[in-house]
Amino acid sequence: MLKVSGKRGALAIADEGRLITTLREMHFSLTIGERTYKISRRGLFSPTYELRRESDLVVSAQQAPFVNRFAVKYGDKVWTLKAVGLTAKKFALLLGDSQVGAISPTSYNPYRETIVDLPSEMPVEAQVFLIWIVARRWGSD
């Protein structure tokens, strides 16, 4: 389980107290350990975000037009990442109709502390990528 804290524009992501990475709001890249990943965006009304390490696609997320819902593809699975609740700060990860994970702020201010509970089959870089997507949604509110 990951924890996210910081402020708008700079979020620290930690696993059991150990810093994994710091996300910068306007950066389309992230570094985890010695590995650097690039994020690209294609499309306007239904953008697709892709996380790549060199030329290899790690995970992608296609947003549904005009809503906070994404089709997340990793390996041979497709999950749905969608905002829940009135404030759209909390996001649920669904596989079919079953919730299998969540990105949940512990207070109204998501930058104070957010708990990330995503499936262990999803590698940490894919989980950080989903946090990046969610944090961008928080910043656009």
PDB file of C-alpha atoms in Angstrom:
ATOM      1  CA  MET A   1       0.000   0.000   0.000  1.00  0.00           C
ATOM      2  CA  LEU A   2       1.390   3.371  -1.028  1.00  0.00           C
ATOM      3  CA  LYS A   3       0.929   6.732   0.695  1.00  0.00           C
ATOM      4  CA  VAL A   4       0.913  10.076  -1.068  1.00  0.00           C
ATOM      5  CA  SER A   5       1.487  13.452   0.586  1.00  0.00           C
ATOM      6  CA  GLY A   6       2.837  16.872  -0.236  1.00  0.00           C
ATOM      7  CA  LYS A   7       1.326  19.867  -1.939  1.00  0.00           C
ATOM      8  CA  ARG A   8      -0.154  20.733  -5.283  1.00  0.00           C
ATOM      9  CA  GLY A   9       2.627  20.440  -7.823  1.00  0.00           C
ATOM     10  CA  ALA A  10       4.911  18.164  -5.764  1.00  0.00           C
ATOM     11  CA  LEU A  11       3.704  14.873  -4.311  1.00  0.00           C
ATOM     12  CA  ALA A  12       5.896  12.412  -2.435  1.00  0.00           C
ATOM     13  CA  ILE A  13       4.974   8.741  -2.870  1.00  0.00           C
ATOM     14  CA  ALA A  14       6.166   6.344  -0.186  1.00  0.00           C
ATOM     15  CA  ASP A  15       5.917   2.624   0.491  1.00  0.00           C
ATOM     16  CA  GLU A  16       6.112   1.765   4.210  1.00  0.00           C
ATOM     17  CA  GLY A  17       7.841   5.086   4.892  1.00  0.00           C
ATOM     18  CA  ARG A  18      10.430   4.666   2.116  1.00  0.00           C
ATOM     19  CA  LEU A  19      10.279   7.384  -0.563  1.00  0.00           C
ATOM     20  CA  ILE A  20       9.686   5.880  -4.014  1.00  0.00           C
ATOM     21  CA  THR A  21       9.446   9.040  -6.097  1.00  0.00           C
ATOM     22  CA  THR A  22       8.247  12.629  -6.171  1.00  0.00           C
ATOM     23  CA  LEU A  23       5.691  13.587  -8.798  1.00  0.00           C
ATOM     24  CA  ARG A  24       5.815  17.031 -10.349  1.00  0.00           C
ATOM     25  CA  GLU A  25       2.456  18.233 -11.662  1.00  0.00           C
ATOM     26  CA  MET A  26       3.659  19.575 -14.993  1.00  0.00           C
ATOM     27  CA  HIS A  27       6.245  16.864 -15.704  1.00  0.00           C
ATOM     28  CA  PHE A  28       5.450  14.069 -18.129  1.00  0.00           C
ATOM     29  CA  SER A  29       8.064  11.759 -16.653  1.00  0.00           C
ATOM     30  CA  LEU A  30       8.815   9.931 -13.439  1.00  0.00           C
ATOM     31  CA  THR A  31      11.819   8.221 -11.931  1.00  0.00           C
ATOM     32  CA  ILE A  32      11.649   5.164  -9.690  1.00  0.00           C
ATOM     33  CA  GLY A  33      15.008   3.995  -8.443  1.00  0.00           C
ATOM     34  CA  GLU A  34      17.369   4.028 -11.419  1.00  0.00           C
ATOM     35  CA  ARG A  35      14.595   3.790 -14.012  1.00  0.00           C
ATOM     36  CA  THR A  36      13.090   6.746 -15.855  1.00  0.00           C
ATOM     37  CA  TYR A  37       9.671   6.563 -17.478  1.00  0.00           C
ATOM     38  CA  LYS A  38       8.092   8.944 -19.980  1.00  0.00           C
ATOM     39  CA  ILE A  39       4.410   9.791 -20.150  1.00  0.00           C
ATOM     40  CA  SER A  40       2.803  10.796 -23.418  1.00  0.00           C
ATOM     41  CA  ARG A  41      -0.643  12.109 -24.241  1.00  0.00           C
ATOM     42  CA  ARG A  42      -2.590  11.675 -27.468  1.00  0.00           C
ATOM     43  CA  GLY A  43      -6.015  13.106 -28.239  1.00  0.00           C
ATOM     44  CA  LEU A  44      -8.081  16.037 -27.068  1.00  0.00           C
ATOM     45  CA  PHE A  45     -11.603  15.061 -25.941  1.00  0.00           C
ATOM     46  CA  SER A  46     -10.771  11.453 -25.117  1.00  0.00           C
ATOM     47  CA  PRO A  47      -7.033  11.542 -24.402  1.00  0.00           C
ATOM     48  CA  THR A  48      -4.894   8.453 -24.042  1.00  0.00           C
ATOM     49  CA  TYR A  49      -1.965   8.583 -21.628  1.00  0.00           C
ATOM     50  CA  GLU A  50       0.868   6.080 -22.024  1.00  0.00           C
ATOM     51  CA  LEU A  51       3.691   5.233 -19.649  1.00  0.00           C
ATOM     52  CA  ARG A  52       6.807   4.018 -21.437  1.00  0.00           C
ATOM     53  CA  ARG A  53      10.249   2.881 -20.409  1.00  0.00           C
ATOM     54  CA  GLU A  54      12.400   3.611 -23.425  1.00  0.00           C
ATOM     55  CA  SER A  55      10.224   2.304 -26.302  1.00  0.00           C
ATOM     56  CA  ASP A  56       8.362  -0.318 -24.233  1.00  0.00           C
ATOM     57  CA  LEU A  57       4.749   0.432 -23.302  1.00  0.00           C
ATOM     58  CA  VAL A  58       4.180  -0.287 -19.602  1.00  0.00           C
ATOM     59  CA  VAL A  59       0.580   0.826 -19.100  1.00  0.00           C
ATOM     60  CA  SER A  60      -1.965   3.063 -20.813  1.00  0.00           C
ATOM     61  CA  ALA A  61      -5.113   4.875 -19.741  1.00  0.00           C
ATOM     62  CA  GLN A  62      -7.758   6.229 -22.098  1.00  0.00           C
ATOM     63  CA  GLN A  63     -10.120   8.806 -20.670  1.00  0.00           C
ATOM     64  CA  ALA A  64     -13.810   8.662 -21.498  1.00  0.00           C
ATOM     65  CA  PRO A  65     -14.948  11.956 -23.061  1.00  0.00           C
ATOM     66  CA  PHE A  66     -15.704  14.711 -20.521  1.00  0.00           C
ATOM     67  CA  VAL A  67     -15.758  12.477 -17.398  1.00  0.00           C
ATOM     68  CA  ASN A  68     -13.298  11.278 -14.752  1.00  0.00           C
ATOM     69  CA  ARG A  69     -13.221   7.691 -16.013  1.00  0.00           C
ATOM     70  CA  PHE A  70     -10.320   5.856 -17.634  1.00  0.00           C
ATOM     71  CA  ALA A  71      -9.869   2.471 -19.289  1.00  0.00           C
ATOM     72  CA  VAL A  72      -6.523   1.263 -17.893  1.00  0.00           C
ATOM     73  CA  LYS A  73      -4.682  -1.393 -19.896  1.00  0.00           C
ATOM     74  CA  TYR A  74      -1.857  -3.339 -18.314  1.00  0.00           C
ATOM     75  CA  GLY A  75      -0.807  -6.690 -19.741  1.00  0.00           C
ATOM     76  CA  ASP A  76      -3.893  -8.579 -20.853  1.00  0.00           C
ATOM     77  CA  LYS A  77      -6.287  -6.846 -18.419  1.00  0.00           C
ATOM     78  CA  VAL A  78      -8.420  -3.744 -18.736  1.00  0.00           C
ATOM     79  CA  TRP A  79      -9.499  -1.987 -15.544  1.00  0.00           C
ATOM     80  CA  THR A  80     -11.733   1.036 -15.074  1.00  0.00           C
ATOM     81  CA  LEU A  81     -10.402   3.908 -12.969  1.00  0.00           C
ATOM     82  CA  LYS A  82     -13.209   6.273 -12.065  1.00  0.00           C
ATOM     83  CA  ALA A  83     -13.969   9.101  -9.685  1.00  0.00           C
ATOM     84  CA  VAL A  84     -16.462   8.354  -6.937  1.00  0.00           C
ATOM     85  CA  GLY A  85     -18.341  10.714  -4.652  1.00  0.00           C
ATOM     86  CA  LEU A  86     -19.422  14.323  -5.022  1.00  0.00           C
ATOM     87  CA  THR A  87     -15.953  15.848  -4.789  1.00  0.00           C
ATOM     88  CA  ALA A  88     -14.314  13.465  -7.313  1.00  0.00           C
ATOM     89  CA  LYS A  89     -11.209  13.277  -5.129  1.00  0.00           C
ATOM     90  CA  LYS A  90     -11.482   9.531  -4.481  1.00  0.00           C
ATOM     91  CA  PHE A  91     -10.987   7.088  -7.352  1.00  0.00           C
ATOM     92  CA  ALA A  92     -11.976   3.431  -7.513  1.00  0.00           C
ATOM     93  CA  LEU A  93     -10.269   0.803  -9.652  1.00  0.00           C
ATOM     94  CA  LEU A  94     -12.727  -1.728 -11.047  1.00  0.00           C
ATOM     95  CA  LEU A  95     -12.271  -5.031 -12.807  1.00  0.00           C
ATOM     96  CA  GLY A  96     -15.632  -5.643 -14.425  1.00  0.00           C
ATOM     97  CA  ASP A  97     -18.193  -4.675 -11.787  1.00  0.00           C
ATOM     98  CA  SER A  98     -15.944  -5.449  -8.796  1.00  0.00           C
ATOM     99  CA  GLN A  99     -13.873  -2.831  -7.025  1.00  0.00           C
ATOM    100  CA  VAL A 100     -10.304  -4.140  -6.720  1.00  0.00           C
ATOM    101  CA  GLY A 101      -8.516  -1.001  -5.562  1.00  0.00           C
ATOM    102  CA  ALA A 102      -8.768   2.660  -4.642  1.00  0.00           C
ATOM    103  CA  ILE A 103      -6.898   5.926  -4.419  1.00  0.00           C
ATOM    104  CA  SER A 104      -8.468   7.546  -1.346  1.00  0.00           C
ATOM    105  CA  PRO A 105      -7.629  10.851   0.342  1.00  0.00           C
ATOM    106  CA  THR A 106      -7.918  10.691   4.139  1.00  0.00           C
ATOM    107  CA  SER A 107      -9.371  14.239   4.268  1.00  0.00           C
ATOM    108  CA  TYR A 108     -10.942  16.812   1.979  1.00  0.00           C
ATOM    109  CA  ASN A 109      -7.424  18.003   1.074  1.00  0.00           C
ATOM    110  CA  PRO A 110      -5.991  15.127  -1.006  1.00  0.00           C
ATOM    111  CA  TYR A 111      -2.482  16.578  -0.800  1.00  0.00           C
ATOM    112  CA  ARG A 112      -2.338  16.091   2.983  1.00  0.00           C
ATOM    113  CA  GLU A 113      -2.476  12.291   2.780  1.00  0.00           C
ATOM    114  CA  THR A 114      -3.862   9.802   0.297  1.00  0.00           C
ATOM    115  CA  ILE A 115      -3.858   6.026   0.648  1.00  0.00           C
ATOM    116  CA  VAL A 116      -3.270   4.004  -2.529  1.00  0.00           C
ATOM    117  CA  ASP A 117      -4.518   0.425  -2.358  1.00  0.00           C
ATOM    118  CA  LEU A 118      -4.142  -1.119  -5.823  1.00  0.00           C
ATOM    119  CA  PRO A 119      -3.738  -4.769  -6.867  1.00  0.00           C
ATOM    120  CA  SER A 120      -0.283  -6.229  -6.181  1.00  0.00           C
ATOM    121  CA  GLU A 121      -0.197  -7.649  -9.725  1.00  0.00           C
ATOM    122  CA  MET A 122       0.131  -4.058 -10.940  1.00  0.00           C
ATOM    123  CA  PRO A 123       3.810  -3.019 -10.653  1.00  0.00           C
ATOM    124  CA  VAL A 124       4.760   0.069  -8.683  1.00  0.00           C
ATOM    125  CA  GLU A 125       5.460   2.114 -11.838  1.00  0.00           C
ATOM    126  CA  ALA A 126       1.898   1.459 -13.072  1.00  0.00           C
ATOM    127  CA  GLN A 127       0.509   2.401  -9.657  1.00  0.00           C
ATOM    128  CA  VAL A 128       2.530   5.644  -9.644  1.00  0.00           C
ATOM    129  CA  PHE A 129       1.249   6.370 -13.168  1.00  0.00           C
ATOM    130  CA  LEU A 130      -2.354   6.061 -11.934  1.00  0.00           C
ATOM    131  CA  ILE A 131      -1.534   8.377  -9.028  1.00  0.00           C
ATOM    132  CA  TRP A 132      -0.136  10.858 -11.573  1.00  0.00           C
ATOM    133  CA  ILE A 133      -3.411  10.717 -13.539  1.00  0.00           C
ATOM    134  CA  VAL A 134      -5.532  11.191 -10.407  1.00  0.00           C
ATOM    135  CA  ALA A 135      -3.350  14.055  -9.105  1.00  0.00           C
ATOM    136  CA  ARG A 136      -3.760  15.849 -12.452  1.00  0.00           C
ATOM    137  CA  ARG A 137      -7.532  15.541 -12.021  1.00  0.00           C
ATOM    138  CA  TRP A 138      -7.276  17.037  -8.521  1.00  0.00           C
ATOM    139  CA  GLY A 139      -5.273  19.927  -9.972  1.00  0.00           C
ATOM    140  CA  SER A 140      -7.858  20.610 -12.671  1.00  0.00           C
ATOM    141  CA  ASP A 141     -10.752  21.000 -10.195  1.00  0.00           C
TER     142      ASP A 141
END
